[in-house]
PDB file of N, CA, C and O in Angstrom:
ATOM      1  N   LYS A  11     -36.562  -7.051  19.968  1.00  0.00           N
ATOM      2  CA  LYS A  11     -36.939  -6.630  18.630  1.00  0.00           C
ATOM      3  C   LYS A  11     -37.457  -7.820  17.826  1.00  0.00           C
ATOM      4  O   LYS A  11     -36.892  -8.913  17.907  1.00  0.00           O
ATOM      5  N   PRO A  12     -38.482  -7.612  17.049  1.00  0.00           N
ATOM      6  CA  PRO A  12     -39.005  -8.710  16.226  1.00  0.00           C
ATOM      7  C   PRO A  12     -37.951  -9.314  15.301  1.00  0.00           C
ATOM      8  O   PRO A  12     -37.922 -10.534  15.106  1.00  0.00           O
ATOM      9  N   SER A  13     -37.073  -8.483  14.761  1.00  0.00           N
ATOM     10  CA  SER A  13     -36.046  -9.023  13.861  1.00  0.00           C
ATOM     11  C   SER A  13     -35.123  -9.983  14.601  1.00  0.00           C
ATOM     12  O   SER A  13     -34.723 -11.014  14.051  1.00  0.00           O
ATOM     13  N   GLU A  14     -34.819  -9.682  15.856  1.00  0.00           N
ATOM     14  CA  GLU A  14     -33.960 -10.563  16.646  1.00  0.00           C
ATOM     15  C   GLU A  14     -34.658 -11.879  16.953  1.00  0.00           C
ATOM     16  O   GLU A  14     -34.020 -12.937  16.953  1.00  0.00           O
ATOM     17  N   ILE A  15     -35.954 -11.822  17.226  1.00  0.00           N
ATOM     18  CA  ILE A  15     -36.710 -13.048  17.487  1.00  0.00           C
ATOM     19  C   ILE A  15     -36.660 -13.954  16.259  1.00  0.00           C
ATOM     20  O   ILE A  15     -36.391 -15.152  16.369  1.00  0.00           O
ATOM     21  N   ILE A  16     -36.888 -13.382  15.089  1.00  0.00           N
ATOM     22  CA  ILE A  16     -36.862 -14.175  13.852  1.00  0.00           C
ATOM     23  C   ILE A  16     -35.480 -14.763  13.626  1.00  0.00           C
ATOM     24  O   ILE A  16     -35.345 -15.956  13.306  1.00  0.00           O
ATOM     25  N   LYS A  17     -34.451 -13.972  13.803  1.00  0.00           N
ATOM     26  CA  LYS A  17     -33.088 -14.476  13.596  1.00  0.00           C
ATOM     27  C   LYS A  17     -32.764 -15.608  14.565  1.00  0.00           C
ATOM     28  O   LYS A  17     -32.120 -16.597  14.186  1.00  0.00           O
ATOM     29  N   LYS A  18     -33.199 -15.491  15.809  1.00  0.00           N
ATOM     30  CA  LYS A  18     -32.951 -16.561  16.780  1.00  0.00           C
ATOM     31  C   LYS A  18     -33.725 -17.823  16.407  1.00  0.00           C
ATOM     32  O   LYS A  18     -33.213 -18.933  16.552  1.00  0.00           O
ATOM     33  N   LEU A  19     -34.962 -17.664  15.954  1.00  0.00           N
ATOM     34  CA  LEU A  19     -35.741 -18.820  15.509  1.00  0.00           C
ATOM     35  C   LEU A  19     -35.056 -19.501  14.326  1.00  0.00           C
ATOM     36  O   LEU A  19     -34.948 -20.728  14.279  1.00  0.00           O
ATOM     37  N   GLN A  20     -34.573 -18.703  13.385  1.00  0.00           N
ATOM     38  CA  GLN A  20     -33.887 -19.267  12.225  1.00  0.00           C
ATOM     39  C   GLN A  20     -32.605 -19.977  12.646  1.00  0.00           C
ATOM     40  O   GLN A  20     -32.257 -21.019  12.094  1.00  0.00           O
ATOM     41  N   SER A  21     -31.918 -19.451  13.659  1.00  0.00           N
ATOM     42  CA  SER A  21     -30.690 -20.102  14.128  1.00  0.00           C
ATOM     43  C   SER A  21     -30.994 -21.438  14.800  1.00  0.00           C
ATOM     44  O   SER A  21     -30.113 -22.288  14.912  1.00  0.00           O
ATOM     45  N   LYS A  22     -32.242 -21.629  15.223  1.00  0.00           N
ATOM     46  CA  LYS A  22     -32.680 -22.900  15.793  1.00  0.00           C
ATOM     47  C   LYS A  22     -33.129 -23.869  14.712  1.00  0.00           C
ATOM     48  O   LYS A  22     -33.620 -24.949  15.004  1.00  0.00           O
ATOM     49  N   GLY A  23     -33.014 -23.448  13.443  1.00  0.00           N
ATOM     50  CA  GLY A  23     -33.366 -24.315  12.332  1.00  0.00           C
ATOM     51  C   GLY A  23     -34.810 -24.196  11.873  1.00  0.00           C
ATOM     52  O   GLY A  23     -35.288 -25.023  11.109  1.00  0.00           O
ATOM     53  N   ILE A  24     -35.499 -23.165  12.321  1.00  0.00           N
ATOM     54  CA  ILE A  24     -36.894 -22.965  11.923  1.00  0.00           C
ATOM     55  C   ILE A  24     -36.907 -22.096  10.669  1.00  0.00           C
ATOM     56  O   ILE A  24     -36.321 -21.015  10.645  1.00  0.00           O
ATOM     57  N   SER A  25     -37.561 -22.570   9.643  1.00  0.00           N
ATOM     58  CA  SER A  25     -37.563 -21.880   8.353  1.00  0.00           C
ATOM     59  C   SER A  25     -38.448 -20.643   8.383  1.00  0.00           C
ATOM     60  O   SER A  25     -39.367 -20.520   9.207  1.00  0.00           O
ATOM     61  N   SER A  26     -38.182 -19.749   7.452  1.00  0.00           N
ATOM     62  CA  SER A  26     -39.023 -18.562   7.294  1.00  0.00           C
ATOM     63  C   SER A  26     -40.460 -18.959   6.994  1.00  0.00           C
ATOM     64  O   SER A  26     -41.396 -18.316   7.454  1.00  0.00           O
ATOM     65  N   ALA A  27     -40.624 -20.041   6.240  1.00  0.00           N
ATOM     66  CA  ALA A  27     -41.971 -20.506   5.901  1.00  0.00           C
ATOM     67  C   ALA A  27     -42.728 -20.948   7.150  1.00  0.00           C
ATOM     68  O   ALA A  27     -43.914 -20.638   7.313  1.00  0.00           O
ATOM     69  N   GLU A  28     -42.064 -21.665   8.044  1.00  0.00           N
ATOM     70  CA  GLU A  28     -42.710 -22.108   9.283  1.00  0.00           C
ATOM     71  C   GLU A  28     -43.008 -20.913  10.185  1.00  0.00           C
ATOM     72  O   GLU A  28     -44.082 -20.840  10.785  1.00  0.00           O
ATOM     73  N   ILE A  29     -42.075 -19.989  10.267  1.00  0.00           N
ATOM     74  CA  ILE A  29     -42.301 -18.782  11.066  1.00  0.00           C
ATOM     75  C   ILE A  29     -43.503 -18.020  10.528  1.00  0.00           C
ATOM     76  O   ILE A  29     -44.382 -17.602  11.291  1.00  0.00           O
ATOM     77  N   ALA A  30     -43.560 -17.861   9.223  1.00  0.00           N
ATOM     78  CA  ALA A  30     -44.666 -17.136   8.595  1.00  0.00           C
ATOM     79  C   ALA A  30     -45.997 -17.829   8.860  1.00  0.00           C
ATOM     80  O   ALA A  30     -46.991 -17.176   9.201  1.00  0.00           O
ATOM     81  N   LYS A  31     -46.011 -19.134   8.711  1.00  0.00           N
ATOM     82  CA  LYS A  31     -47.244 -19.899   8.942  1.00  0.00           C
ATOM     83  C   LYS A  31     -47.731 -19.703  10.365  1.00  0.00           C
ATOM     84  O   LYS A  31     -48.909 -19.436  10.597  1.00  0.00           O
ATOM     85  N   ARG A  32     -46.821 -19.806  11.320  1.00  0.00           N
ATOM     86  CA  ARG A  32     -47.200 -19.686  12.726  1.00  0.00           C
ATOM     87  C   ARG A  32     -47.535 -18.260  13.120  1.00  0.00           C
ATOM     88  O   ARG A  32     -48.337 -18.031  14.021  1.00  0.00           O
ATOM     89  N   ALA A  33     -46.916 -17.283  12.448  1.00  0.00           N
ATOM     90  CA  ALA A  33     -47.184 -15.879  12.764  1.00  0.00           C
ATOM     91  C   ALA A  33     -48.407 -15.345  12.030  1.00  0.00           C
ATOM     92  O   ALA A  33     -48.907 -14.276  12.360  1.00  0.00           O
ATOM     93  N   GLY A  34     -48.866 -16.087  11.025  1.00  0.00           N
ATOM     94  CA  GLY A  34     -50.034 -15.653  10.273  1.00  0.00           C
ATOM     95  C   GLY A  34     -49.735 -14.566   9.268  1.00  0.00           C
ATOM     96  O   GLY A  34     -50.541 -13.655   9.064  1.00  0.00           O
ATOM     97  N   CYS A  35     -48.573 -14.677   8.634  1.00  0.00           N
ATOM     98  CA  CYS A  35     -48.200 -13.689   7.624  1.00  0.00           C
ATOM     99  C   CYS A  35     -47.423 -14.393   6.507  1.00  0.00           C
ATOM    100  O   CYS A  35     -47.241 -15.598   6.543  1.00  0.00           O
ATOM    101  N   SER A  36     -46.964 -13.636   5.548  1.00  0.00           N
ATOM    102  CA  SER A  36     -46.235 -14.223   4.421  1.00  0.00           C
ATOM    103  C   SER A  36     -44.748 -14.368   4.730  1.00  0.00           C
ATOM    104  O   SER A  36     -44.209 -13.689   5.613  1.00  0.00           O
ATOM    105  N   VAL A  37     -44.101 -15.240   3.975  1.00  0.00           N
ATOM    106  CA  VAL A  37     -42.648 -15.389   4.079  1.00  0.00           C
ATOM    107  C   VAL A  37     -41.976 -14.066   3.721  1.00  0.00           C
ATOM    108  O   VAL A  37     -41.004 -13.657   4.370  1.00  0.00           O
ATOM    109  N   PHE A  38     -42.501 -13.384   2.728  1.00  0.00           N
ATOM    110  CA  PHE A  38     -41.971 -12.085   2.324  1.00  0.00           C
ATOM    111  C   PHE A  38     -41.965 -11.123   3.506  1.00  0.00           C
ATOM    112  O   PHE A  38     -40.976 -10.433   3.760  1.00  0.00           O
ATOM    113  N   TYR A  39     -43.062 -11.098   4.255  1.00  0.00           N
ATOM    114  CA  TYR A  39     -43.183 -10.201   5.410  1.00  0.00           C
ATOM    115  C   TYR A  39     -42.194 -10.602   6.507  1.00  0.00           C
ATOM    116  O   TYR A  39     -41.537  -9.742   7.103  1.00  0.00           O
ATOM    117  N   VAL A  40     -42.058 -11.895   6.763  1.00  0.00           N
ATOM    118  CA  VAL A  40     -41.080 -12.373   7.754  1.00  0.00           C
ATOM    119  C   VAL A  40     -39.682 -11.928   7.364  1.00  0.00           C
ATOM    120  O   VAL A  40     -38.910 -11.445   8.198  1.00  0.00           O
ATOM    121  N   ASN A  41     -39.342 -12.067   6.087  1.00  0.00           N
ATOM    122  CA  ASN A  41     -38.012 -11.670   5.629  1.00  0.00           C
ATOM    123  C   ASN A  41     -37.800 -10.159   5.740  1.00  0.00           C
ATOM    124  O   ASN A  41     -36.699  -9.703   6.040  1.00  0.00           O
ATOM    125  N   LYS A  42     -38.851  -9.388   5.518  1.00  0.00           N
ATOM    126  CA  LYS A  42     -38.768  -7.925   5.680  1.00  0.00           C
ATOM    127  C   LYS A  42     -38.507  -7.567   7.140  1.00  0.00           C
ATOM    128  O   LYS A  42     -37.702  -6.684   7.444  1.00  0.00           O
ATOM    129  N   ILE A  43     -39.200  -8.258   8.049  1.00  0.00           N
ATOM    130  CA  ILE A  43     -38.989  -8.010   9.478  1.00  0.00           C
ATOM    131  C   ILE A  43     -37.567  -8.397   9.858  1.00  0.00           C
ATOM    132  O   ILE A  43     -36.861  -7.631  10.530  1.00  0.00           O
ATOM    133  N   ALA A  44     -37.125  -9.574   9.422  1.00  0.00           N
ATOM    134  CA  ALA A  44     -35.794 -10.070   9.772  1.00  0.00           C
ATOM    135  C   ALA A  44     -34.686  -9.155   9.277  1.00  0.00           C
ATOM    136  O   ALA A  44     -33.682  -8.947   9.963  1.00  0.00           O
ATOM    137  N   SER A  45     -34.884  -8.572   8.105  1.00  0.00           N
ATOM    138  CA  SER A  45     -33.846  -7.704   7.534  1.00  0.00           C
ATOM    139  C   SER A  45     -33.883  -6.293   8.113  1.00  0.00           C
ATOM    140  O   SER A  45     -32.989  -5.499   7.861  1.00  0.00           O
ATOM    141  N   GLY A  46     -34.938  -5.986   8.866  1.00  0.00           N
ATOM    142  CA  GLY A  46     -35.056  -4.652   9.433  1.00  0.00           C
ATOM    143  C   GLY A  46     -35.793  -3.671   8.546  1.00  0.00           C
ATOM    144  O   GLY A  46     -35.972  -2.507   8.916  1.00  0.00           O
ATOM    145  N   GLU A  47     -36.229  -4.125   7.375  1.00  0.00           N
ATOM    146  CA  GLU A  47     -36.970  -3.240   6.476  1.00  0.00           C
ATOM    147  C   GLU A  47     -38.347  -2.912   7.026  1.00  0.00           C
ATOM    148  O   GLU A  47     -38.911  -1.868   6.704  1.00  0.00           O
ATOM    149  N   ARG A  48     -38.887  -3.818   7.817  1.00  0.00           N
ATOM    150  CA  ARG A  48     -40.186  -3.594   8.464  1.00  0.00           C
ATOM    151  C   ARG A  48     -39.930  -3.611   9.967  1.00  0.00           C
ATOM    152  O   ARG A  48     -39.831  -4.664  10.585  1.00  0.00           O
ATOM    153  N   GLU A  49     -39.783  -2.434  10.558  1.00  0.00           N
ATOM    154  CA  GLU A  49     -39.367  -2.334  11.949  1.00  0.00           C
ATOM    155  C   GLU A  49     -40.502  -2.451  12.954  1.00  0.00           C
ATOM    156  O   GLU A  49     -40.269  -2.814  14.098  1.00  0.00           O
ATOM    157  N   ASN A  50     -41.712  -2.122  12.565  1.00  0.00           N
ATOM    158  CA  ASN A  50     -42.828  -2.112  13.512  1.00  0.00           C
ATOM    159  C   ASN A  50     -44.008  -2.942  13.022  1.00  0.00           C
ATOM    160  O   ASN A  50     -45.051  -2.393  12.668  1.00  0.00           O
ATOM    161  N   PRO A  51     -43.858  -4.275  13.045  1.00  0.00           N
ATOM    162  CA  PRO A  51     -44.999  -5.101  12.646  1.00  0.00           C
ATOM    163  C   PRO A  51     -46.123  -4.972  13.676  1.00  0.00           C
ATOM    164  O   PRO A  51     -45.901  -4.493  14.792  1.00  0.00           O
ATOM    165  N   SER A  52     -47.296  -5.406  13.314  1.00  0.00           N
ATOM    166  CA  SER A  52     -48.441  -5.301  14.228  1.00  0.00           C
ATOM    167  C   SER A  52     -48.170  -6.080  15.511  1.00  0.00           C
ATOM    168  O   SER A  52     -47.394  -7.035  15.529  1.00  0.00           O
ATOM    169  N   TYR A  53     -48.846  -5.661  16.576  1.00  0.00           N
ATOM    170  CA  TYR A  53     -48.629  -6.352  17.840  1.00  0.00           C
ATOM    171  C   TYR A  53     -49.093  -7.802  17.771  1.00  0.00           C
ATOM    172  O   TYR A  53     -48.546  -8.660  18.462  1.00  0.00           O
ATOM    173  N   GLN A  54     -50.083  -8.110  16.905  1.00  0.00           N
ATOM    174  CA  GLN A  54     -50.525  -9.492  16.770  1.00  0.00           C
ATOM    175  C   GLN A  54     -49.398 -10.376  16.231  1.00  0.00           C
ATOM    176  O   GLN A  54     -49.180 -11.486  16.724  1.00  0.00           O
ATOM    177  N   ILE A  55     -48.697  -9.872  15.235  1.00  0.00           N
ATOM    178  CA  ILE A  55     -47.563 -10.624  14.661  1.00  0.00           C
ATOM    179  C   ILE A  55     -46.473 -10.778  15.714  1.00  0.00           C
ATOM    180  O   ILE A  55     -45.927 -11.871  15.905  1.00  0.00           O
ATOM    181  N   VAL A  56     -46.161  -9.710  16.413  1.00  0.00           N
ATOM    182  CA  VAL A  56     -45.115  -9.761  17.441  1.00  0.00           C
ATOM    183  C   VAL A  56     -45.492 -10.755  18.537  1.00  0.00           C
ATOM    184  O   VAL A  56     -44.658 -11.549  18.988  1.00  0.00           O
ATOM    185  N   ASP A  57     -46.747 -10.736  18.973  1.00  0.00           N
ATOM    186  CA  ASP A  57     -47.194 -11.684  19.992  1.00  0.00           C
ATOM    187  C   ASP A  57     -47.037 -13.127  19.524  1.00  0.00           C
ATOM    188  O   ASP A  57     -46.619 -13.996  20.288  1.00  0.00           O
ATOM    189  N   ARG A  58     -47.359 -13.386  18.259  1.00  0.00           N
ATOM    190  CA  ARG A  58     -47.223 -14.745  17.725  1.00  0.00           C
ATOM    191  C   ARG A  58     -45.760 -15.149  17.617  1.00  0.00           C
ATOM    192  O   ARG A  58     -45.403 -16.306  17.873  1.00  0.00           O
ATOM    193  N   LEU A  59     -44.899 -14.208  17.233  1.00  0.00           N
ATOM    194  CA  LEU A  59     -43.464 -14.494  17.179  1.00  0.00           C
ATOM    195  C   LEU A  59     -42.939 -14.820  18.571  1.00  0.00           C
ATOM    196  O   LEU A  59     -42.157 -15.757  18.754  1.00  0.00           O
ATOM    197  N   ARG A  60     -43.359 -14.053  19.553  1.00  0.00           N
ATOM    198  CA  ARG A  60     -42.925 -14.300  20.939  1.00  0.00           C
ATOM    199  C   ARG A  60     -43.391 -15.672  21.417  1.00  0.00           C
ATOM    200  O   ARG A  60     -42.634 -16.389  22.079  1.00  0.00           O
ATOM    201  N   ALA A  61     -44.627 -16.017  21.107  1.00  0.00           N
ATOM    202  CA  ALA A  61     -45.154 -17.319  21.516  1.00  0.00           C
ATOM    203  C   ALA A  61     -44.375 -18.457  20.858  1.00  0.00           C
ATOM    204  O   ALA A  61     -44.048 -19.457  21.516  1.00  0.00           O
ATOM    205  N   LEU A  62     -44.065 -18.314  19.599  1.00  0.00           N
ATOM    206  CA  LEU A  62     -43.289 -19.326  18.888  1.00  0.00           C
ATOM    207  C   LEU A  62     -41.893 -19.434  19.483  1.00  0.00           C
ATOM    208  O   LEU A  62     -41.376 -20.532  19.695  1.00  0.00           O
ATOM    209  N   TYR A  63     -41.284 -18.317  19.784  1.00  0.00           N
ATOM    210  CA  TYR A  63     -39.954 -18.315  20.400  1.00  0.00           C
ATOM    211  C   TYR A  63     -39.988 -18.999  21.763  1.00  0.00           C
ATOM    212  O   TYR A  63     -39.114 -19.802  22.085  1.00  0.00           O
ATOM    213  N   ALA A  64     -41.012 -18.705  22.556  1.00  0.00           N
ATOM    214  CA  ALA A  64     -41.139 -19.331  23.872  1.00  0.00           C
ATOM    215  C   ALA A  64     -41.293 -20.849  23.750  1.00  0.00           C
ATOM    216  O   ALA A  64     -40.772 -21.602  24.570  1.00  0.00           O
ATOM    217  N   GLU A  65     -41.978 -21.281  22.699  1.00  0.00           N
ATOM    218  CA  GLU A  65     -42.181 -22.712  22.462  1.00  0.00           C
ATOM    219  C   GLU A  65     -40.898 -23.386  21.979  1.00  0.00           C
ATOM    220  O   GLU A  65     -40.555 -24.483  22.415  1.00  0.00           O
ATOM    221  N   LYS A  66     -40.192 -22.746  21.074  1.00  0.00           N
ATOM    222  CA  LYS A  66     -39.038 -23.369  20.425  1.00  0.00           C
ATOM    223  C   LYS A  66     -37.722 -23.170  21.176  1.00  0.00           C
ATOM    224  O   LYS A  66     -36.777 -23.916  20.963  1.00  0.00           O
ATOM    225  N   ALA A  67     -37.642 -22.162  22.014  1.00  0.00           N
ATOM    226  CA  ALA A  67     -36.401 -21.885  22.733  1.00  0.00           C
ATOM    227  C   ALA A  67     -36.695 -21.564  24.197  1.00  0.00           C
ATOM    228  O   ALA A  67     -36.306 -20.517  24.699  1.00  0.00           O
ATOM    229  N   PRO A  68     -37.402 -22.458  24.907  1.00  0.00           N
ATOM    230  CA  PRO A  68     -37.814 -22.144  26.277  1.00  0.00           C
ATOM    231  C   PRO A  68     -36.651 -21.875  27.222  1.00  0.00           C
ATOM    232  O   PRO A  68     -36.782 -21.099  28.161  1.00  0.00           O
ATOM    233  N   GLU A  69     -35.488 -22.474  26.937  1.00  0.00           N
ATOM    234  CA  GLU A  69     -34.330 -22.266  27.804  1.00  0.00           C
ATOM    235  C   GLU A  69     -33.769 -20.848  27.697  1.00  0.00           C
ATOM    236  O   GLU A  69     -33.048 -20.403  28.570  1.00  0.00           O
ATOM    237  N   GLU A  70     -34.119 -20.150  26.638  1.00  0.00           N
ATOM    238  CA  GLU A  70     -33.608 -18.794  26.431  1.00  0.00           C
ATOM    239  C   GLU A  70     -34.628 -17.714  26.749  1.00  0.00           C
ATOM    240  O   GLU A  70     -34.296 -16.537  26.714  1.00  0.00           O
ATOM    241  N   VAL A  71     -35.848 -18.113  27.028  1.00  0.00           N
ATOM    242  CA  VAL A  71     -36.920 -17.135  27.189  1.00  0.00           C
ATOM    243  C   VAL A  71     -36.791 -16.424  28.521  1.00  0.00           C
ATOM    244  O   VAL A  71     -36.610 -17.031  29.559  1.00  0.00           O
ATOM    245  N   ARG A  72     -36.871 -15.133  28.424  1.00  0.00           N
ATOM    246  CA  ARG A  72     -36.980 -14.300  29.609  1.00  0.00           C
ATOM    247  C   ARG A  72     -38.154 -13.376  29.349  1.00  0.00           C
ATOM    248  O   ARG A  72     -38.511 -13.143  28.190  1.00  0.00           O
ATOM    249  N   PRO A  73     -38.761 -12.867  30.366  1.00  0.00           N
ATOM    250  CA  PRO A  73     -39.933 -12.018  30.133  1.00  0.00           C
ATOM    251  C   PRO A  73     -39.615 -10.830  29.237  1.00  0.00           C
ATOM    252  O   PRO A  73     -38.582 -10.191  29.387  1.00  0.00           O
ATOM    253  N   PHE A  74     -40.493 -10.589  28.289  1.00  0.00           N
ATOM    254  CA  PHE A  74     -40.366  -9.420  27.432  1.00  0.00           C
ATOM    255  C   PHE A  74     -41.049  -8.255  28.128  1.00  0.00           C
ATOM    256  O   PHE A  74     -42.070  -8.435  28.778  1.00  0.00           O
ATOM    257  N   PRO A  75     -40.509  -7.070  27.997  1.00  0.00           N
ATOM    258  CA  PRO A  75     -41.191  -5.925  28.596  1.00  0.00           C
ATOM    259  C   PRO A  75     -42.545  -5.709  27.931  1.00  0.00           C
ATOM    260  O   PRO A  75     -42.712  -5.978  26.754  1.00  0.00           O
ATOM    261  N   ASN A  76     -43.482  -5.245  28.710  1.00  0.00           N
ATOM    262  CA  ASN A  76     -44.813  -4.970  28.178  1.00  0.00           C
ATOM    263  C   ASN A  76     -44.734  -3.701  27.351  1.00  0.00           C
ATOM    264  O   ASN A  76     -44.518  -2.617  27.884  1.00  0.00           O
ATOM    265  N   THR A  77     -44.899  -3.855  26.040  1.00  0.00           N
ATOM    266  CA  THR A  77     -44.762  -2.708  25.148  1.00  0.00           C
ATOM    267  C   THR A  77     -46.082  -2.054  24.845  1.00  0.00           C
ATOM    268  O   THR A  77     -46.131  -1.053  24.150  1.00  0.00           O
ATOM    269  N   ARG A  78     -47.169  -2.605  25.375  1.00  0.00           N
ATOM    270  CA  ARG A  78     -48.482  -2.048  25.075  1.00  0.00           C
ATOM    271  C   ARG A  78     -49.113  -1.321  26.256  1.00  0.00           C
ATOM    272  O   ARG A  78     -50.194  -0.816  26.153  1.00  0.00           O
ATOM    273  N   GLY A  79     -48.422  -1.294  27.386  1.00  0.00           N
ATOM    274  CA  GLY A  79     -48.931  -0.570  28.523  1.00  0.00           C
ATOM    275  C   GLY A  79     -50.170  -1.180  29.154  1.00  0.00           C
ATOM    276  O   GLY A  79     -50.962  -0.493  29.770  1.00  0.00           O
ATOM    277  N   LEU A  80     -50.329  -2.495  29.049  1.00  0.00           N
ATOM    278  CA  LEU A  80     -51.516  -3.141  29.575  1.00  0.00           C
ATOM    279  C   LEU A  80     -51.321  -3.666  30.989  1.00  0.00           C
ATOM    280  O   LEU A  80     -52.219  -4.253  31.560  1.00  0.00           O
ATOM    281  N   ASP A  81     -50.157  -3.447  31.558  1.00  0.00           N
ATOM    282  CA  ASP A  81     -49.907  -3.983  32.894  1.00  0.00           C
ATOM    283  C   ASP A  81     -50.362  -3.047  34.000  1.00  0.00           C
ATOM    284  O   ASP A  81     -50.202  -3.336  35.179  1.00  0.00           O
ATOM    285  N   GLY A  82     -50.940  -1.918  33.623  1.00  0.00           N
ATOM    286  CA  GLY A  82     -51.455  -0.976  34.597  1.00  0.00           C
ATOM    287  C   GLY A  82     -50.384  -0.127  35.250  1.00  0.00           C
ATOM    288  O   GLY A  82     -50.663   0.647  36.142  1.00  0.00           O
ATOM    289  N   GLY A  83     -49.143  -0.300  34.804  1.00  0.00           N
ATOM    290  CA  GLY A  83     -48.080   0.433  35.498  1.00  0.00           C
ATOM    291  C   GLY A  83     -47.292   1.294  34.650  1.00  0.00           C
ATOM    292  O   GLY A  83     -47.141   1.698  33.673  1.00  0.00           O
TER     293      GLY A  83
END
């Protein structure tokens, strides 16, 4: 879930402002996602959050399921 990704990034000491900058959205939007008020952000935002998480917490990264059905299966 995007909210879990944000919470894990924040637990690593990454600020909402840095997350927002890297995800290409506002701090307000990041906080809405983190609180669960915005449950389905665009796939572009989710992809950027995943990339940031993979960069900042590589030891915890495991493959995310393909939620867009692009794997042909």
